[in-house]
Amino acid sequence: MTHGMAARPVDRERSSWFQAEMLRIACFLTLLFLATFYALRKGGGPERTMAYILIAMLASDQALHLIVPARFTVLDAGHLAIDLAAATATLVLALRAHRFWPLAAAALQILPLLAHFSRVVDLSMHPIAYLSMQVFASWLLPPLLALATWRHRKRLQICGSDRSWRGSWPWSNPSMPKR
């Protein structure tokens, strides 16, 4: 506001939208930080691996935005690459882990790929729809990881050990002797 004049309605709308967007991002980053910290401190091998995947996605996203501004009016090749790498890593985790939850995480990681495919098929898709399809599933991954870590801790309390991997990596508890 200058010279005592009231802000224009458009400026107030932009300002409130920006504040809401910043609050949404802060909430997501807090949720992500808490879940990954918990998984890295208390999780088994699969939980820690998923935490690293989520951290790599966040770091890649931030690096991408330093180079290329976010645009949702065309196919977002940078986010497509990040989402493809994350979906592949999570699918490999789901195939190797002796857990059920990585299958759900892999399905959630595949959903953003459907957003990119939808953008290619329908170039007239509204940018907000494309953005929403890309980010919606990411909100479900931190709570899933936190729940998975909590379940791992419960199994350790009940059984004393919790097999993490199929095949050659059977123990997730570093203090447990390996057989």
mmCIF file of C-alpha atoms in Angstrom:
data_model
loop_
_atom_site.group_PDB
_atom_site.id
_atom_site.type_symbol
_atom_site.label_atom_id
_atom_site.label_comp_id
_atom_site.label_asym_id
_atom_site.label_seq_id
_atom_site.Cartn_x
_atom_site.Cartn_y
_atom_site.Cartn_z
ATOM 1 C CA MET A 1 0.000 0.000 0.000
ATOM 2 C CA THR A 2 1.291 3.404 -0.914
ATOM 3 C CA HIS A 3 0.082 6.911 -0.177
ATOM 4 C CA GLY A 4 -2.647 5.653 2.152
ATOM 5 C CA MET A 5 -4.481 3.814 -0.625
ATOM 6 C CA ALA A 6 -6.053 0.408 0.120
ATOM 7 C CA ALA A 7 -4.602 -2.657 -1.563
ATOM 8 C CA ARG A 8 -6.396 -3.724 -4.709
ATOM 9 C CA PRO A 9 -8.545 -6.873 -4.406
ATOM 10 C CA VAL A 10 -6.309 -8.698 -6.905
ATOM 11 C CA ASP A 11 -3.216 -7.972 -4.793
ATOM 12 C CA ARG A 12 -4.970 -9.261 -1.653
ATOM 13 C CA GLU A 13 -6.014 -12.431 -3.488
ATOM 14 C CA ARG A 14 -2.466 -13.055 -4.698
ATOM 15 C CA SER A 15 -1.078 -12.375 -1.233
ATOM 16 C CA SER A 16 -3.524 -14.733 0.484
ATOM 17 C CA TRP A 17 -2.898 -17.422 -2.161
ATOM 18 C CA PHE A 18 0.874 -17.058 -1.662
ATOM 19 C CA GLN A 19 0.513 -17.284 2.119
ATOM 20 C CA ALA A 20 -1.670 -20.388 1.819
ATOM 21 C CA GLU A 21 0.842 -21.967 -0.566
ATOM 22 C CA MET A 22 3.745 -21.251 1.796
ATOM 23 C CA LEU A 23 1.772 -22.710 4.715
ATOM 24 C CA ARG A 24 1.010 -25.843 2.675
ATOM 25 C CA ILE A 25 4.688 -26.270 1.806
ATOM 26 C CA ALA A 26 5.770 -25.691 5.420
ATOM 27 C CA CYS A 27 3.264 -28.286 6.666
ATOM 28 C CA PHE A 28 4.435 -30.835 4.114
ATOM 29 C CA LEU A 29 8.128 -30.253 4.856
ATOM 30 C CA THR A 30 7.481 -30.572 8.599
ATOM 31 C CA LEU A 31 5.602 -33.833 8.067
ATOM 32 C CA LEU A 32 8.341 -35.118 5.752
ATOM 33 C CA PHE A 33 11.116 -34.124 8.164
ATOM 34 C CA LEU A 34 9.444 -35.807 11.137
ATOM 35 C CA ALA A 35 8.712 -39.030 9.242
ATOM 36 C CA THR A 36 12.173 -39.344 7.695
ATOM 37 C CA PHE A 37 13.931 -38.473 10.964
ATOM 38 C CA TYR A 38 11.871 -41.121 12.790
ATOM 39 C CA ALA A 39 12.541 -43.710 10.093
ATOM 40 C CA LEU A 40 16.278 -43.009 10.001
ATOM 41 C CA ARG A 41 16.540 -43.207 13.796
ATOM 42 C CA LYS A 42 14.170 -46.085 14.569
ATOM 43 C CA GLY A 43 13.336 -47.868 11.317
ATOM 44 C CA GLY A 44 14.620 -51.075 9.842
ATOM 45 C CA GLY A 45 16.402 -51.307 6.518
ATOM 46 C CA PRO A 46 13.302 -50.798 4.334
ATOM 47 C CA GLU A 47 12.118 -47.828 6.366
ATOM 48 C CA ARG A 48 15.535 -46.157 6.225
ATOM 49 C CA THR A 49 15.755 -46.861 2.496
ATOM 50 C CA MET A 50 12.375 -45.198 1.909
ATOM 51 C CA ALA A 51 13.501 -42.222 3.995
ATOM 52 C CA TYR A 52 16.564 -41.857 1.735
ATOM 53 C CA ILE A 53 14.355 -42.077 -1.361
ATOM 54 C CA LEU A 54 12.129 -39.289 -0.031
ATOM 55 C CA ILE A 55 15.143 -37.148 0.889
ATOM 56 C CA ALA A 56 16.631 -37.693 -2.587
ATOM 57 C CA MET A 57 13.319 -36.667 -4.160
ATOM 58 C CA LEU A 58 13.215 -33.474 -2.097
ATOM 59 C CA ALA A 59 16.841 -32.609 -2.879
ATOM 60 C CA SER A 60 16.319 -33.314 -6.592
ATOM 61 C CA ASP A 61 13.180 -31.176 -6.616
ATOM 62 C CA GLN A 62 14.987 -28.271 -4.962
ATOM 63 C CA ALA A 63 17.937 -28.582 -7.363
ATOM 64 C CA LEU A 64 15.542 -28.676 -10.312
ATOM 65 C CA HIS A 65 13.820 -25.477 -9.169
ATOM 66 C CA LEU A 66 17.177 -23.698 -8.922
ATOM 67 C CA ILE A 67 17.664 -24.377 -12.637
ATOM 68 C CA VAL A 68 14.135 -24.443 -14.059
ATOM 69 C CA PRO A 69 11.065 -22.672 -12.682
ATOM 70 C CA ALA A 70 8.022 -24.838 -12.048
ATOM 71 C CA ARG A 71 5.658 -24.812 -15.026
ATOM 72 C CA PHE A 72 2.556 -26.922 -15.209
ATOM 73 C CA THR A 73 1.250 -25.699 -18.548
ATOM 74 C CA VAL A 74 3.415 -28.210 -20.453
ATOM 75 C CA LEU A 75 4.895 -31.614 -19.690
ATOM 76 C CA ASP A 76 7.275 -31.143 -16.763
ATOM 77 C CA ALA A 77 10.247 -33.236 -17.914
ATOM 78 C CA GLY A 78 12.303 -32.503 -14.788
ATOM 79 C CA HIS A 79 9.636 -33.770 -12.427
ATOM 80 C CA LEU A 80 8.951 -36.668 -14.767
ATOM 81 C CA ALA A 81 12.598 -37.751 -14.360
ATOM 82 C CA ILE A 82 12.437 -37.367 -10.564
ATOM 83 C CA ASP A 83 9.137 -39.255 -10.354
ATOM 84 C CA LEU A 84 10.398 -42.028 -12.635
ATOM 85 C CA ALA A 85 13.558 -42.496 -10.545
ATOM 86 C CA ALA A 86 11.563 -42.475 -7.287
ATOM 87 C CA ALA A 87 8.981 -44.931 -8.614
ATOM 88 C CA THR A 88 11.728 -47.262 -9.824
ATOM 89 C CA ALA A 89 13.612 -47.091 -6.508
ATOM 90 C CA THR A 90 10.431 -47.684 -4.514
ATOM 91 C CA LEU A 91 9.418 -50.595 -6.737
ATOM 92 C CA VAL A 92 12.846 -52.196 -6.210
ATOM 93 C CA LEU A 93 12.408 -51.615 -2.465
ATOM 94 C CA ALA A 94 8.986 -53.280 -2.601
ATOM 95 C CA LEU A 95 10.452 -56.309 -4.364
ATOM 96 C CA ARG A 96 13.398 -56.666 -1.939
ATOM 97 C CA ALA A 97 11.784 -55.759 1.392
ATOM 98 C CA HIS A 98 10.214 -58.314 3.689
ATOM 99 C CA ARG A 99 7.330 -55.897 4.315
ATOM 100 C CA PHE A 100 3.913 -55.177 2.826
ATOM 101 C CA TRP A 101 3.893 -51.366 3.095
ATOM 102 C CA PRO A 102 6.477 -50.777 0.300
ATOM 103 C CA LEU A 103 3.894 -52.101 -2.176
ATOM 104 C CA ALA A 104 1.552 -49.273 -1.159
ATOM 105 C CA ALA A 105 4.434 -46.792 -1.362
ATOM 106 C CA ALA A 106 5.301 -48.023 -4.871
ATOM 107 C CA ALA A 107 1.681 -47.567 -5.955
ATOM 108 C CA LEU A 108 1.720 -44.031 -4.550
ATOM 109 C CA GLN A 109 4.963 -43.309 -6.423
ATOM 110 C CA ILE A 110 3.392 -44.485 -9.686
ATOM 111 C CA LEU A 111 0.461 -42.033 -9.421
ATOM 112 C CA PRO A 112 2.551 -38.962 -10.397
ATOM 113 C CA LEU A 113 3.675 -40.859 -13.495
ATOM 114 C CA LEU A 114 0.008 -41.117 -14.449
ATOM 115 C CA ALA A 115 -0.191 -37.324 -14.125
ATOM 116 C CA HIS A 116 2.646 -36.921 -16.636
ATOM 117 C CA PHE A 117 1.034 -39.438 -18.963
ATOM 118 C CA SER A 118 -2.280 -37.572 -18.666
ATOM 119 C CA ARG A 119 -0.535 -34.304 -19.543
ATOM 120 C CA VAL A 120 0.892 -35.877 -22.713
ATOM 121 C CA VAL A 121 -2.495 -37.318 -23.701
ATOM 122 C CA ASP A 122 -4.447 -34.117 -22.941
ATOM 123 C CA LEU A 123 -2.412 -30.957 -23.453
ATOM 124 C CA SER A 124 -5.476 -28.881 -22.600
ATOM 125 C CA MET A 125 -5.484 -30.198 -19.003
ATOM 126 C CA HIS A 126 -5.699 -27.339 -16.537
ATOM 127 C CA PRO A 127 -2.289 -26.648 -14.917
ATOM 128 C CA ILE A 128 -3.807 -26.886 -11.409
ATOM 129 C CA ALA A 129 -5.125 -30.371 -12.206
ATOM 130 C CA TYR A 130 -1.675 -31.424 -13.444
ATOM 131 C CA LEU A 131 0.009 -29.980 -10.342
ATOM 132 C CA SER A 132 -2.522 -31.610 -8.024
ATOM 133 C CA MET A 133 -2.109 -35.000 -9.680
ATOM 134 C CA GLN A 134 1.671 -34.705 -9.323
ATOM 135 C CA VAL A 135 1.792 -33.801 -5.636
ATOM 136 C CA PHE A 136 -1.266 -35.441 -4.038
ATOM 137 C CA ALA A 137 0.307 -38.871 -3.478
ATOM 138 C CA SER A 138 3.418 -37.316 -1.926
ATOM 139 C CA TRP A 139 1.299 -36.198 1.045
ATOM 140 C CA LEU A 140 0.505 -39.837 1.834
ATOM 141 C CA LEU A 141 4.102 -41.103 1.835
ATOM 142 C CA PRO A 142 5.363 -39.510 5.111
ATOM 143 C CA PRO A 143 2.448 -40.840 7.219
ATOM 144 C CA LEU A 144 2.868 -44.253 5.579
ATOM 145 C CA LEU A 145 6.582 -44.214 6.423
ATOM 146 C CA ALA A 146 5.914 -43.155 10.023
ATOM 147 C CA LEU A 147 3.312 -45.893 10.437
ATOM 148 C CA ALA A 148 5.670 -48.465 8.907
ATOM 149 C CA THR A 149 8.450 -47.413 11.285
ATOM 150 C CA TRP A 150 6.096 -47.634 14.267
ATOM 151 C CA ARG A 151 5.010 -51.142 13.187
ATOM 152 C CA HIS A 152 8.675 -52.164 12.834
ATOM 153 C CA ARG A 153 9.342 -50.967 16.396
ATOM 154 C CA LYS A 154 6.324 -52.941 17.648
ATOM 155 C CA ARG A 155 7.568 -56.119 15.951
ATOM 156 C CA LEU A 156 10.990 -55.628 17.559
ATOM 157 C CA GLN A 157 9.361 -55.277 20.981
ATOM 158 C CA ILE A 158 7.240 -58.386 20.522
ATOM 159 C CA CYS A 159 9.649 -60.692 18.665
ATOM 160 C CA GLY A 160 13.078 -59.241 19.423
ATOM 161 C CA SER A 161 13.929 -59.083 15.713
ATOM 162 C CA ASP A 162 12.263 -58.111 12.472
ATOM 163 C CA ARG A 163 13.391 -59.536 9.175
ATOM 164 C CA SER A 164 13.912 -56.650 6.754
ATOM 165 C CA TRP A 165 14.912 -58.167 3.446
ATOM 166 C CA ARG A 166 14.119 -61.166 1.345
ATOM 167 C CA GLY A 167 17.137 -63.379 0.852
ATOM 168 C CA SER A 168 20.558 -62.207 1.880
ATOM 169 C CA TRP A 169 19.863 -59.355 4.363
ATOM 170 C CA PRO A 170 17.691 -60.917 7.070
ATOM 171 C CA TRP A 171 18.191 -58.611 10.077
ATOM 172 C CA SER A 172 17.340 -54.942 10.393
ATOM 173 C CA ASN A 173 18.387 -54.471 14.000
ATOM 174 C CA PRO A 174 22.109 -53.503 13.973
ATOM 175 C CA SER A 175 22.552 -54.759 17.551
ATOM 176 C CA MET A 176 21.326 -58.239 16.642
ATOM 177 C CA PRO A 177 24.038 -60.796 15.800
ATOM 178 C CA LYS A 178 23.976 -61.890 12.169
ATOM 179 C CA ARG A 179 23.626 -65.570 11.444
#
